[in-house]
């Protein structure tokens, strides 16, 4: 996995143009069963990829925290929301709460998440490859192919399946 993660940004960069073109066509004409196909590709990919061998999203980007996330996690940590914000979060250029630092403070050495049951919604959903209308988040997805080996593989599989 280490080798895969090391080479991923370069591989994603090489595919950038091709991926832009692919998603631009897909946005104009998406297959009717896109949601079903995405569910299938997502499940196939994550039956092979074990996030515990990777944790690259937790190490390099980190999620944004909604108010609900902050309430839930601070309660779990027996903190006041404001205390939690001051200790772990900052406001980014889009006015969202994000981690003060990466790797995420809640990532343990064995790649387990220390707040797994109450983790932010964005962590639960990353890399969003099983969401509805997947073609509508193409810019984010292209960015994620440089971070997430599963997202990279899923986009490659999409191109194979949907030669458009
Ligand atoms: S909260 Fe957990 S899942 Fe989310 S980035 Fe941190 S360690 Fe990863
Ligand atoms: S979601 Fe992607 S980047 Fe995050 S741990 Fe799983 S494979 Fe790695």
PDB file of N, CA and C and ligand atoms in Angstrom, residues 46 49 51 54-57 126-127 147-150, ligand 2:
ATOM      1  N   UNK A  46     -14.351  -1.651  -2.736  1.00  0.00           N
ATOM      2  CA  UNK A  46     -14.110  -1.732  -1.298  1.00  0.00           C
ATOM      3  C   UNK A  46     -14.139  -3.167  -0.759  1.00  0.00           C
ATOM      4  N   UNK A  49     -10.245  -3.262  -1.315  1.00  0.00           N
ATOM      5  CA  UNK A  49      -9.420  -2.263  -0.624  1.00  0.00           C
ATOM      6  C   UNK A  49      -9.820  -2.170   0.837  1.00  0.00           C
ATOM      7  N   UNK A  51      -9.526  -0.029   4.055  1.00  0.00           N
ATOM      8  CA  UNK A  51      -9.149   1.328   4.487  1.00  0.00           C
ATOM      9  C   UNK A  51      -8.161   1.308   5.650  1.00  0.00           C
ATOM     10  N   UNK A  54      -4.678   1.772   4.733  1.00  0.00           N
ATOM     11  CA  UNK A  54      -4.432   3.009   3.993  1.00  0.00           C
ATOM     12  C   UNK A  54      -4.502   4.252   4.889  1.00  0.00           C
ATOM     13  N   UNK A  55      -5.708   4.675   5.206  1.00  0.00           N
ATOM     14  CA  UNK A  55      -5.966   5.874   6.040  1.00  0.00           C
ATOM     15  C   UNK A  55      -5.379   7.151   5.434  1.00  0.00           C
ATOM     16  N   UNK A  56      -5.164   7.136   4.135  1.00  0.00           N
ATOM     17  CA  UNK A  56      -4.533   8.319   3.522  1.00  0.00           C
ATOM     18  C   UNK A  56      -5.417   9.568   3.604  1.00  0.00           C
ATOM     19  N   UNK A  57      -6.739   9.372   3.567  1.00  0.00           N
ATOM     20  CA  UNK A  57      -7.629  10.549   3.708  1.00  0.00           C
ATOM     21  C   UNK A  57      -7.452  11.168   5.092  1.00  0.00           C
ATOM     22  N   UNK A 126     -16.778   9.605   2.679  1.00  0.00           N
ATOM     23  CA  UNK A 126     -15.618   9.651   1.783  1.00  0.00           C
ATOM     24  C   UNK A 126     -15.339   8.270   1.197  1.00  0.00           C
ATOM     25  N   UNK A 127     -14.987   8.125  -0.086  1.00  0.00           N
ATOM     26  CA  UNK A 127     -14.767   9.143  -1.111  1.00  0.00           C
ATOM     27  C   UNK A 127     -16.017   9.436  -1.973  1.00  0.00           C
ATOM     28  N   UNK A 147      -5.630  11.274  -3.755  1.00  0.00           N
ATOM     29  CA  UNK A 147      -5.544  11.002  -2.312  1.00  0.00           C
ATOM     30  C   UNK A 147      -5.952   9.567  -2.000  1.00  0.00           C
ATOM     31  N   UNK A 148      -6.986   9.128  -2.718  1.00  0.00           N
ATOM     32  CA  UNK A 148      -7.649   7.863  -2.366  1.00  0.00           C
ATOM     33  C   UNK A 148      -7.451   6.827  -3.480  1.00  0.00           C
ATOM     34  N   UNK A 149      -6.711   5.753  -3.200  1.00  0.00           N
ATOM     35  CA  UNK A 149      -6.498   4.738  -4.241  1.00  0.00           C
ATOM     36  C   UNK A 149      -7.805   4.103  -4.710  1.00  0.00           C
ATOM     37  N   UNK A 150      -8.792   4.001  -3.813  1.00  0.00           N
ATOM     38  CA  UNK A 150     -10.077   3.413  -4.211  1.00  0.00           C
ATOM     39  C   UNK A 150     -10.788   4.334  -5.203  1.00  0.00           C
TER      40      UNK A 150
HETATM   41  S1  LIG B   2     -11.362   6.075   1.783  1.00  0.00           S
HETATM   42 FE1  LIG B   2      -9.687   5.974   0.304  1.00  0.00          FE
HETATM   43  S2  LIG B   2      -8.024   7.245   1.142  1.00  0.00           S
HETATM   44 FE2  LIG B   2      -9.482   6.831   2.791  1.00  0.00          FE
HETATM   45  S3  LIG B   2      -8.639   5.038   3.805  1.00  0.00           S
HETATM   46 FE3  LIG B   2     -10.131   4.288   2.311  1.00  0.00          FE
HETATM   47  S4  LIG B   2      -8.933   3.853   0.464  1.00  0.00           S
HETATM   48 FE4  LIG B   2      -7.669   5.156   1.782  1.00  0.00          FE
END
